[in-house]
Every structure is written in C-alpha cells, then in structure tokens.
Amino acid sequence: MKQVHLAAHFPGVNNTTVWADPRSRSQIDFTSFQHLARTAERGKFDFFFLAEGLRLRELKGRIHDLDVVGRPESLTVLAALAAVTERLGLAATVNATFNEPYELARRLATLDHLSAGRAAWNVVTTSDAFTGENFRRGGYLDRSDRYTRAEEFVRLSRELWDSWQPDAVRADQESGRFLRPGSIATVRHQGHHFDIEGRFNVPHSPQGHPVIIQAGDSDEGREFAAANADVIFSRHGTLEEGRAFYADVKRRLGRYGREPHQLKIMPGATFALGDTDAEAAEHAAEIRRQQVGPQTAIAFLEQIWGRDMSTYDPEGPLPDVEPAVEQGVSQGRVQVADRVAVADKWRAVATEKQLTIRELVIEMTGRQSFVGSPATVAGQIEEFVRTDASDGFILVPHLTPGGLDDFVDKVVPLLQERGAFRTDYEGTTLRDHLGLGGVA
Ligand SMILES: Cc1cc2nc3c(=O)[nH]c(=O)nc-3n(C[C@H](O)[C@H](O)[C@H](O)COP(=O)(O)O)c2cc1C
C-alpha cells in the first residue's frame, strides 16, 4: 500500500498563524520549536520544516504587523532541535539567491553531522529588489536567472559534499597521518554564477547529500525540481489540481534518468478537526474569523486593489472602486498578477453571496485543506495519496506550538490503522524516511 509522508511546518509569518489566541505562544522561544518538533516525532513524521523570509513584510511603507513579525535563523534553530530529537528530519528553507555555496554547503553538512543524517534544505529563489536591498544588491539577479543560479548552487554544493570520501578520516597513529591519502578532491568549478577552486572543509556527512526540497510552482521551478529535488513543497489543494501537478512533475523525471519514487510531492495543508464533521466545520469557521480580523480583511483588499482602502468598514459592503493598475501597496508578499481580473471576480462573488468585506476575504483567501472528524480527515489524506494527487503533506498548524497535538493524537493513529502510515521509524536518516535510497 502506498505510504503517506507527513511533515510539520512551524507556524509562519502570515495570517494562517493565529497569534491572538490565548493558547498561542512565542515564535522565538526554544520551547515552542521543541514542542512542535517533539510532537511531530511522536507522530513519526518525516520532517520538521522552517520557512524563511529575508525582509520584513510591509504594508503602505510600514511594517505589516497584523501577523507575527520576526523569526530566528533556521539552521541555528535546527541545530538546537537536533539535540532534543532522534529521528525527525530537520528542514531549513534557505535562499539560493542571497547565499554562497561554500558557506551554505558547510552549514548543511554540519547539520547533517550533528543530527546523524537528518538535514534537509528547502531551496527557494526569491530574487526581488525589495529583499535585495537588505543585501545591498538591489534585485541584482534577474528573475529569469534565479533558477540557473539555484541549479548551479545545488550542483556545486553536491560537488563539495562529494569531495570527501566517506572513509577519508583514518587517524592512524602509526603513520601519524590523520587522512587517508588522496581522499579529498579539490573542487574546481567555473560557472556562470560561481567560480571556486578549493577543498571543502567538512567531512562527508551521514546522508552524503542532505535532502533537497524545492518550493516554487513555475515551469522553471518544476523543471528544477525534476532535475534536482528529493521533495517538492507545493500549493495544490484539490484532488484534480494535485493529480495534474503530480503527473506533470513525475513525467519530467525521466529526462534526468530518475524514477518517480525519487521525488516526493508534498503540498502544504491546513486542517481543522472536531469530534464530528459538523463540529469541525464550526471550528474551521472560527479559525478563519481569527485569521481574517477586521484590519487583516482591509489589508487583503488593499493588496488586491493596490490602493488605500482604510476608510471602508470591514463589516460593511465592498465599495464600488476600481483597482489601481500600478505596483501594489504591500511588499514581501506575492504580488497580484492581474488586479482588474481578480477584483472583478471578488466583486461578482460579493454581489452573488451578499458578503461584507471581511466575509468576502474569508471566502476568497483560502480555507483549511482538511476539515472534519479525525476519521474524515484520515480518509481524505489517504485518498489524496492513494490516487496520486500527492505523496503526503507538509501540515501547517494555525497555533504555535500546540497546533499539531490533536492531529498527532487523533488522526495519525487512524492512518496507521489503515496501513497508510508507519507505526515506527524504520531507518535513522531522513533519506530513509522518505524512501529515497542512498546517494549514488
Ligand atoms: C509552498 C511554497 C512555499 C514557499 N516558501 C517560501 C519560503 O519560506 N521562503 C521564501 O523565500 N520563498 C518561499 N517560496 C517561494 C519560492 O521559493 C519562489 O520564490 C516562488 O514560489 C516563485 O517561484 P516560482 O515562480 O517557481 O513559483 C515558497 C513557494 C511555495 C510554492
């Protein structure tokens, strides 16, 4: 039976994360990371996942602080978590545009050593000028170049990781030599983005290559994933979209001499549970109202309309104003590609369903992927995986750090009963959990 893969996303800095709930705790305290990671490990999850952003989001030139603001650096957090977990994979999102291969390859290999083979790198490619200002490079990388850089970055990192033979360290007292002769290759790389000649200074790590995750949905992103990634973090919520994406990406693998099982597709997924389906639906609606407070509703509207909408009542009707066509007011978030078309669609829904601004935003900006009793949710997840709409999910809880507790206590046992999810870890490394096999 095809097995479900599960990962735990630490709540992020967008409105999915409900920080105003009395049960919500710090996004920085180590105890929060530890709680979520240990819960995921108790649930036998494949890995724990940290997102990253390299500039604070802004709205109308001010810090957007309706959502959580500020989070610590991922690899440092994961190194600390390596000490309080044993089997759980540890995945850091790190940008290929604003880092350097030699340095990042060292840090990832180090995490792989510290965790005994549990490190993963989610390669993201944001290259916008807004983020670039923090690096004094002001959008120096053309959008079309971001995947060529990421590709070269990953290839070079792998050369660095491969440059130490696994048995290079001999520590031979008799000869007085620490290394086996000829066991460390010099890496010579002259490419479009990087020019390196040197020797890597971290010994071969337990996984050989930390697991590579890709998050990005464009055609270039999919091709990059087919060539380089072990896991894709995608955004496809419905069975139909999921199946189309799954088939498209798995088909691309052949071009690179790869097998379908070597790339796991794990969309991000949110959930709301209740003892019954009806109770879960009520809980889901309550969470959505927490996620879209009155000011957040206006902020969403401004993002789409591209203009100041602060004079309108969020609990009142959608005003009859045209969207601005120029650059939006919010930065550090996904920009709306075609404002006029999106605004037209929103207007049509508001009129048809007689919604207030806030109700409209709740309706239009995503809902929980899985809503239901534990049995319903287990069934839905299993169906996605069994019918090749995904290989599993990266679960995004809405509360820090307890948002995964119920899922692990109530849904995981049902998946296990169905024979769709492991009852214990079978291997020790993240590559083992994902069924990727060793590095060739
Ligand atoms: C599910 C998902 C999660 C992402 N998470 C992050 C993130 O944490 N940090 C980041 O800088 N970019 C993140 N990205 C953005 C991607 O790296 C990429 O820059 C963006 O999707 C545009 O690339 P594309 O045109 O290939 O989709 C994410 C993208 C997706 C689809």
Coordinates of C-alpha atoms and ligand atoms in Angstrom, one line a residue:
M1 CA 0.0 0.0 0.0
K2 CA 1.3 3.4 -0.9
Q3 CA 2.5 5.2 2.2
V4 CA 1.7 8.7 3.3
H5 CA 4.6 11.1 4.1
L6 CA 4.0 13.8 6.7
A7 CA 5.9 16.8 7.7
A8 CA 5.3 19.6 10.2
H9 CA 5.6 23.3 9.2
F10 CA 6.3 25.6 12.1
P11 CA 3.7 28.3 12.0
G12 CA 4.9 31.2 9.9
V13 CA 4.6 34.9 9.5
N14 CA 1.3 35.2 7.6
N15 CA -2.3 35.3 8.7
T16 CA -2.5 31.5 8.8
T17 CA -0.8 31.8 12.1
V18 CA -3.3 32.9 14.8
W19 CA -1.2 34.8 17.4
A20 CA -4.0 36.5 19.2
D21 CA -5.5 33.2 20.5
P22 CA -4.9 32.8 24.3
R23 CA -3.2 29.4 23.7
S24 CA -0.7 30.9 21.3
R25 CA 2.9 31.1 22.4
S26 CA 6.2 32.7 21.3
Q27 CA 7.5 32.2 17.8
I28 CA 11.1 32.6 19.1
D29 CA 11.3 30.7 22.4
F30 CA 13.1 27.4 22.0
T31 CA 10.3 25.7 23.9
S32 CA 8.0 26.4 21.1
F33 CA 10.2 24.8 18.5
Q34 CA 10.9 21.9 20.8
H35 CA 7.2 21.3 21.5
L36 CA 6.2 21.2 17.8
A37 CA 9.2 19.0 16.8
R38 CA 8.7 16.5 19.6
T39 CA 5.0 16.3 18.7
A40 CA 5.9 15.6 15.1
E41 CA 8.4 13.0 16.2
R42 CA 5.9 11.4 18.4
G43 CA 3.7 11.2 15.3
K44 CA 6.5 9.5 13.4
F45 CA 6.6 12.4 10.9
D46 CA 9.3 12.5 8.2
F47 CA 10.5 16.0 8.9
F48 CA 10.0 19.3 10.7
F49 CA 10.1 22.4 8.4
L50 CA 11.1 26.0 8.8
A51 CA 10.2 28.7 6.3
E52 CA 12.3 31.8 5.8
G53 CA 12.0 35.4 4.6
L54 CA 14.9 37.8 4.4
R55 CA 13.0 41.0 4.8
L56 CA 10.0 42.0 7.0
R57 CA 6.8 42.4 5.0
E58 CA 5.5 45.9 4.6
L59 CA 2.1 47.5 4.0
K60 CA 1.9 51.0 2.8
G61 CA 5.6 51.6 3.7
R62 CA 5.1 50.4 7.3
I63 CA 6.0 47.0 8.8
H64 CA 3.0 44.7 8.3
D65 CA 2.4 43.7 11.9
L66 CA -1.1 42.3 11.8
D67 CA 0.7 39.0 11.5
V68 CA 3.6 37.6 13.5
V69 CA 6.7 39.6 12.8
G70 CA 10.3 38.3 13.1
R71 CA 11.7 34.9 13.4
P72 CA 15.1 33.4 14.1
E73 CA 17.5 31.9 11.6
S74 CA 16.6 28.4 10.6
L75 CA 19.8 26.4 10.6
T76 CA 20.6 27.6 14.1
V77 CA 17.2 26.5 15.4
L78 CA 17.5 23.1 13.7
A79 CA 20.9 22.5 15.2
A80 CA 19.4 23.0 18.6
L81 CA 16.5 20.7 17.7
A82 CA 18.9 18.0 16.6
A83 CA 19.9 17.7 20.3
V84 CA 16.3 17.1 21.5
T85 CA 15.0 14.8 18.8
E86 CA 16.3 11.5 17.5
R87 CA 14.7 10.5 14.2
L88 CA 12.8 13.5 12.9
G89 CA 14.2 15.1 9.7
L90 CA 15.1 18.8 10.0
A91 CA 14.4 21.0 7.0
A92 CA 15.6 24.6 6.6
T93 CA 14.4 27.0 3.9
V94 CA 17.5 28.9 2.7
N95 CA 17.6 31.2 -0.3
A96 CA 19.9 30.4 -3.2
T97 CA 20.0 34.0 -4.4
F98 CA 21.4 35.6 -1.3
N99 CA 23.8 32.9 0.0
E100 CA 27.1 31.4 -1.2
P101 CA 27.6 27.7 -2.0
Y102 CA 30.7 27.0 0.0
E103 CA 29.3 28.6 3.2
L104 CA 25.9 27.0 2.9
A105 CA 27.2 23.6 2.0
R106 CA 29.3 23.7 5.2
R107 CA 26.4 24.6 7.3
L108 CA 24.1 21.9 5.9
A109 CA 26.8 19.3 6.1
T110 CA 27.3 20.3 9.7
L111 CA 23.6 20.0 10.5
D112 CA 23.7 16.5 8.8
H113 CA 26.6 15.5 11.1
L114 CA 25.0 17.0 14.3
S115 CA 21.7 15.3 13.6
A116 CA 23.2 11.9 12.4
G117 CA 21.7 12.2 8.9
R118 CA 18.5 14.2 9.2
A119 CA 19.3 17.5 7.4
A120 CA 17.3 19.0 4.5
W121 CA 17.5 22.2 2.5
N122 CA 14.4 23.8 1.0
V123 CA 15.9 25.7 -1.9
V124 CA 14.0 28.9 -2.5
T125 CA 14.8 31.5 -5.1
T126 CA 13.2 34.8 -4.2
S127 CA 15.3 37.5 -6.0
D128 CA 13.2 40.6 -5.9
A129 CA 14.7 44.1 -5.3
F130 CA 12.7 44.6 -2.1
T131 CA 14.6 41.7 -0.5
G132 CA 17.8 42.5 -2.3
E133 CA 18.0 45.9 -0.5
N134 CA 19.0 44.0 2.7
F135 CA 22.0 42.7 0.8
R136 CA 23.0 45.9 -0.9
R137 CA 22.4 44.2 -4.2
G138 CA 19.0 45.7 -5.0
G139 CA 17.4 43.0 -7.1
Y140 CA 20.7 42.3 -8.8
L141 CA 19.6 38.9 -10.1
D142 CA 17.2 38.9 -13.0
R143 CA 14.1 36.8 -12.4
S144 CA 15.0 34.5 -15.3
D145 CA 18.4 33.8 -13.7
R146 CA 17.2 32.8 -10.3
Y147 CA 16.8 29.1 -11.2
T148 CA 20.1 29.0 -13.2
R149 CA 21.8 30.2 -10.1
A150 CA 19.9 27.8 -7.8
E151 CA 20.7 24.9 -10.2
E152 CA 24.4 25.8 -10.2
F153 CA 24.3 26.3 -6.5
V154 CA 22.9 22.9 -5.8
R155 CA 25.2 21.2 -8.3
L156 CA 28.3 22.9 -6.7
S157 CA 27.1 22.0 -3.2
R158 CA 26.9 18.4 -4.2
E159 CA 30.4 18.5 -5.6
L160 CA 31.6 19.9 -2.3
W161 CA 29.8 17.3 -0.3
D162 CA 31.1 14.5 -2.6
S163 CA 34.7 15.8 -2.4
W164 CA 35.4 13.9 0.8
Q165 CA 35.4 10.2 0.5
P166 CA 33.3 8.6 3.3
D167 CA 36.4 6.9 4.8
A168 CA 38.8 9.9 4.5
V169 CA 39.5 10.2 8.2
R170 CA 41.9 7.4 9.3
A171 CA 43.5 9.0 12.3
D172 CA 46.3 6.5 12.0
Q173 CA 48.7 6.7 15.0
E174 CA 51.4 4.5 13.3
S175 CA 51.8 6.7 10.2
G176 CA 51.0 9.8 12.1
R177 CA 48.6 10.8 9.3
F178 CA 45.0 11.9 10.1
L179 CA 43.7 11.4 6.5
R180 CA 43.9 8.6 4.0
P181 CA 46.0 9.8 1.1
G182 CA 44.1 11.1 -1.9
S183 CA 40.7 11.0 -0.1
I184 CA 39.8 14.7 -0.5
A185 CA 39.3 16.0 -4.0
T186 CA 39.9 19.6 -5.0
V187 CA 36.8 21.2 -6.3
R188 CA 37.3 23.2 -9.4
H189 CA 34.2 25.0 -10.6
Q190 CA 33.9 27.7 -13.2
G191 CA 30.3 28.5 -14.0
H192 CA 28.1 31.4 -14.8
H193 CA 27.4 32.4 -11.2
F194 CA 30.2 30.8 -9.2
D195 CA 33.9 30.4 -9.7
I196 CA 35.6 28.2 -7.0
E197 CA 38.8 26.4 -6.6
G198 CA 39.4 24.8 -3.3
R199 CA 38.9 22.0 -0.9
F200 CA 35.8 21.5 1.3
N201 CA 36.5 21.5 5.0
V202 CA 33.7 19.4 6.4
P203 CA 34.0 15.6 6.3
H204 CA 31.5 13.5 4.3
S205 CA 28.2 13.7 6.2
P206 CA 25.9 10.8 7.1
Q207 CA 23.4 11.3 4.3
G208 CA 26.1 12.2 1.8
H209 CA 23.7 14.8 0.4
P210 CA 21.3 16.4 2.7
V211 CA 17.7 16.1 1.3
I212 CA 16.9 18.8 -1.3
I213 CA 13.4 20.3 -1.2
Q214 CA 12.0 22.8 -3.8
A215 CA 9.2 25.2 -3.2
G216 CA 8.1 27.1 -6.3
D217 CA 5.4 26.4 -8.9
S218 CA 6.5 28.0 -12.2
D219 CA 7.6 25.9 -15.2
E220 CA 11.3 26.6 -14.3
G221 CA 10.6 25.7 -10.7
R222 CA 9.1 22.3 -11.8
E223 CA 12.0 21.6 -14.1
F224 CA 14.5 22.5 -11.4
A225 CA 12.7 20.1 -9.0
A226 CA 12.6 17.3 -11.5
A227 CA 16.4 17.7 -12.1
N228 CA 17.5 18.3 -8.5
A229 CA 14.9 17.9 -5.7
D230 CA 14.0 15.0 -3.5
V231 CA 10.8 16.7 -2.3
I232 CA 8.5 19.4 -3.7
F233 CA 6.6 21.6 -1.3
S234 CA 3.7 22.7 -3.5
R235 CA 0.4 24.5 -3.0
H236 CA -2.2 22.3 -4.7
G237 CA -5.3 21.9 -2.6
T238 CA -7.8 20.0 -4.7
L239 CA -7.6 16.4 -5.9
E240 CA -7.8 17.5 -9.5
E241 CA -5.1 20.1 -9.3
G242 CA -3.0 17.8 -7.2
R243 CA -3.2 15.0 -9.8
A244 CA -2.4 17.3 -12.7
F245 CA 0.7 18.7 -10.9
Y246 CA 1.8 15.2 -9.7
A247 CA 1.5 13.7 -13.2
D248 CA 3.3 16.7 -14.8
V249 CA 6.3 16.7 -12.4
K250 CA 6.7 12.9 -12.2
R251 CA 6.7 12.8 -16.0
R252 CA 9.6 15.3 -16.1
L253 CA 11.8 13.0 -14.0
G254 CA 12.6 10.6 -16.9
R255 CA 14.5 13.3 -18.7
Y256 CA 17.0 13.2 -15.8
G257 CA 17.2 9.4 -15.6
R258 CA 15.2 9.5 -12.3
E259 CA 12.4 7.2 -11.0
P260 CA 9.0 8.5 -9.8
H261 CA 9.7 7.5 -6.2
Q262 CA 12.8 9.7 -6.1
L263 CA 10.8 12.9 -5.9
K264 CA 8.1 13.1 -3.2
I265 CA 5.3 15.7 -3.8
M266 CA 4.1 17.2 -0.5
P267 CA 1.7 20.1 -0.7
G268 CA 1.2 22.4 2.2
A269 CA -2.0 21.6 4.0
T270 CA -4.0 23.2 6.8
F271 CA -6.7 21.4 8.9
A272 CA -9.5 21.8 11.4
L273 CA -10.6 18.9 13.5
G274 CA -13.7 18.3 15.6
D275 CA -15.3 15.3 17.2
T276 CA -17.9 15.3 14.4
D277 CA -17.8 16.7 10.9
A278 CA -20.3 19.4 12.0
E279 CA -18.2 20.4 15.0
A280 CA -15.1 20.6 12.8
A281 CA -16.9 22.8 10.3
E282 CA -17.7 25.2 13.2
H283 CA -14.2 25.1 14.4
A284 CA -12.9 25.8 10.9
A285 CA -15.2 28.8 10.5
E286 CA -14.0 30.1 13.9
I287 CA -10.3 29.8 12.9
R288 CA -11.0 31.6 9.6
R289 CA -12.5 34.5 11.6
Q290 CA -9.4 34.6 13.8
Q291 CA -7.2 34.5 10.7
V292 CA -9.0 37.3 9.0
G293 CA -9.7 40.0 11.6
P294 CA -11.2 43.3 10.5
Q295 CA -7.9 45.0 9.8
T296 CA -6.5 42.0 8.0
A297 CA -9.6 42.0 5.8
I298 CA -8.8 45.6 4.7
A299 CA -5.1 44.7 4.2
F300 CA -6.1 41.9 1.9
L301 CA -8.4 44.2 0.0
E302 CA -5.6 46.8 -0.4
Q303 CA -3.2 44.1 -1.7
I304 CA -5.6 43.3 -4.5
W305 CA -7.0 46.7 -5.2
G306 CA -3.5 48.2 -4.9
R307 CA -4.7 51.3 -3.1
D308 CA -5.6 52.6 0.3
M309 CA -9.0 51.2 1.5
S310 CA -8.7 52.0 5.2
T311 CA -11.7 54.3 5.2
Y312 CA -14.1 51.4 4.4
D313 CA -15.9 49.4 7.1
P314 CA -14.7 45.8 7.1
E315 CA -18.1 44.7 8.3
G316 CA -19.8 46.7 5.6
P317 CA -20.3 46.1 1.8
L318 CA -17.5 46.0 -0.8
P319 CA -17.2 49.6 -2.2
D320 CA -17.5 50.3 -5.8
V321 CA -13.9 51.4 -6.6
E322 CA -11.6 50.4 -9.4
P323 CA -8.3 48.7 -8.6
A324 CA -5.1 50.6 -9.3
V325 CA -3.0 49.1 -12.1
E326 CA 0.4 50.1 -10.8
Q327 CA 2.6 48.3 -8.3
G328 CA 0.8 47.2 -5.1
V329 CA 0.9 48.7 -1.6
S330 CA 2.2 45.6 0.1
Q331 CA 5.7 44.3 -0.2
G332 CA 7.3 41.0 0.7
R333 CA 4.1 39.1 -0.3
V334 CA 3.1 37.5 -3.5
Q335 CA 2.0 40.3 -5.9
V336 CA -1.3 40.0 -7.5
A337 CA -0.7 39.5 -11.3
D338 CA -3.9 40.9 -12.8
R339 CA -5.6 43.2 -10.3
V340 CA -8.5 44.0 -12.5
A341 CA -9.5 40.4 -13.2
V342 CA -9.1 39.4 -9.6
A343 CA -11.1 42.4 -8.4
D344 CA -13.9 41.6 -10.9
K345 CA -14.1 38.1 -9.6
W346 CA -14.2 39.3 -6.0
R347 CA -16.9 41.8 -6.8
A348 CA -19.0 39.1 -8.5
V349 CA -18.8 36.8 -5.5
A350 CA -19.6 39.6 -3.0
T351 CA -22.7 40.5 -5.0
E352 CA -23.8 37.0 -5.5
K353 CA -23.4 35.9 -1.9
Q354 CA -24.2 39.3 -0.3
L355 CA -20.9 39.3 1.7
T356 CA -19.3 42.0 3.8
I357 CA -15.7 42.9 3.1
R358 CA -14.5 40.6 5.9
E359 CA -16.8 37.8 4.9
L360 CA -15.6 38.1 1.3
V361 CA -11.9 37.9 2.3
I362 CA -12.6 34.9 4.5
E363 CA -14.4 33.3 1.5
M364 CA -11.7 34.2 -1.1
T365 CA -8.4 33.8 0.7
G366 CA -8.2 30.1 1.3
R367 CA -9.7 27.8 3.7
Q368 CA -8.5 24.8 5.6
S369 CA -7.4 21.9 3.3
F370 CA -8.9 19.3 5.6
V371 CA -12.0 19.8 7.8
G372 CA -13.7 17.0 9.6
S373 CA -13.6 14.4 12.3
P374 CA -10.3 12.6 12.6
A375 CA -11.8 9.7 10.6
T376 CA -12.9 12.0 7.8
V377 CA -9.5 13.8 7.7
A378 CA -7.6 10.5 7.7
G379 CA -9.8 9.3 4.8
Q380 CA -9.2 12.4 2.8
I381 CA -5.4 12.3 3.3
E382 CA -5.3 8.7 2.4
E383 CA -7.4 9.3 -0.8
F384 CA -5.0 12.1 -1.9
V385 CA -2.0 9.8 -1.6
R386 CA -3.6 6.6 -2.9
T387 CA -4.9 8.4 -6.1
D388 CA -1.6 10.1 -6.8
A389 CA -2.7 13.7 -6.0
S390 CA 0.3 13.8 -3.6
D391 CA 2.8 11.7 -1.7
G392 CA 1.8 13.3 1.5
F393 CA 1.5 16.7 3.1
I394 CA 3.5 19.4 4.9
L395 CA 1.0 20.2 7.6
V396 CA 0.7 23.9 8.6
P397 CA -0.9 24.3 12.0
H398 CA -2.5 27.6 12.9
L399 CA -1.3 27.7 16.5
T400 CA 2.2 27.9 17.9
P401 CA 3.2 25.4 19.3
G402 CA 0.3 23.2 20.1
G403 CA -1.4 23.2 16.7
L404 CA -0.3 19.7 15.8
D405 CA -1.2 18.0 19.1
D406 CA -4.7 16.9 18.1
F407 CA -3.6 15.8 14.7
V408 CA -0.9 13.5 16.1
D409 CA -3.1 12.2 18.9
K410 CA -6.2 11.6 16.8
V411 CA -5.5 11.4 13.0
V412 CA -2.1 9.7 12.9
P413 CA -3.4 6.5 14.8
L414 CA -6.2 6.2 12.2
L415 CA -3.8 6.5 9.3
Q416 CA -1.7 3.8 11.0
E417 CA -4.8 1.6 11.4
R418 CA -5.5 1.9 7.7
G419 CA -1.9 0.7 7.0
A420 CA -1.2 4.0 5.2
F421 CA 1.4 5.4 7.7
R422 CA 4.3 4.0 9.6
T423 CA 3.9 2.9 13.2
D424 CA 7.5 3.5 13.8
Y425 CA 10.6 4.8 12.0
E426 CA 12.3 2.1 10.0
G427 CA 15.5 3.9 9.3
T428 CA 17.6 6.6 11.0
T429 CA 18.1 9.2 8.3
L430 CA 15.6 11.5 6.6
R431 CA 16.5 9.8 3.2
D432 CA 15.4 6.5 4.9
H433 CA 12.0 8.0 6.0
L434 CA 11.4 9.4 2.5
G435 CA 12.3 6.1 0.9
L436 CA 14.8 7.9 -1.3
G437 CA 17.6 5.4 -1.1
G438 CA 21.3 6.4 -0.7
V439 CA 23.2 8.8 -2.8
A440 CA 24.6 7.2 -5.9
Ligands
LIG1 C1 4.6 26.2 -1.0 C2 5.6 27.2 -1.1 C3 6.4 27.6 0.0 C4 7.3 28.6 -0.2 N1 8.0 29.0 0.9 C5 9.0 30.0 0.8 C6 9.7 30.5 1.9 O1 9.6 30.0 3.1 N2 10.6 31.4 1.7 C7 10.9 32.0 0.5 O2 11.7 32.9 0.4 N3 10.2 31.6 -0.6 C8 9.2 30.6 -0.4 N4 8.5 30.2 -1.5 C9 8.8 30.9 -2.8 C10 9.6 30.2 -3.8 O3 10.9 29.9 -3.5 C11 9.7 31.0 -5.1 O4 10.5 32.1 -4.9 C12 8.4 31.5 -5.6 O5 7.4 30.4 -5.5 C13 8.5 31.9 -7.0 O6 9.0 30.9 -7.8 P1 8.1 30.1 -8.8 O7 7.9 31.2 -9.9 O8 8.9 29.0 -9.3 O9 6.9 29.7 -8.2 C14 7.6 29.2 -1.4 C15 6.8 28.8 -2.5 C16 5.9 27.8 -2.4 C17 5.1 27.3 -3.6

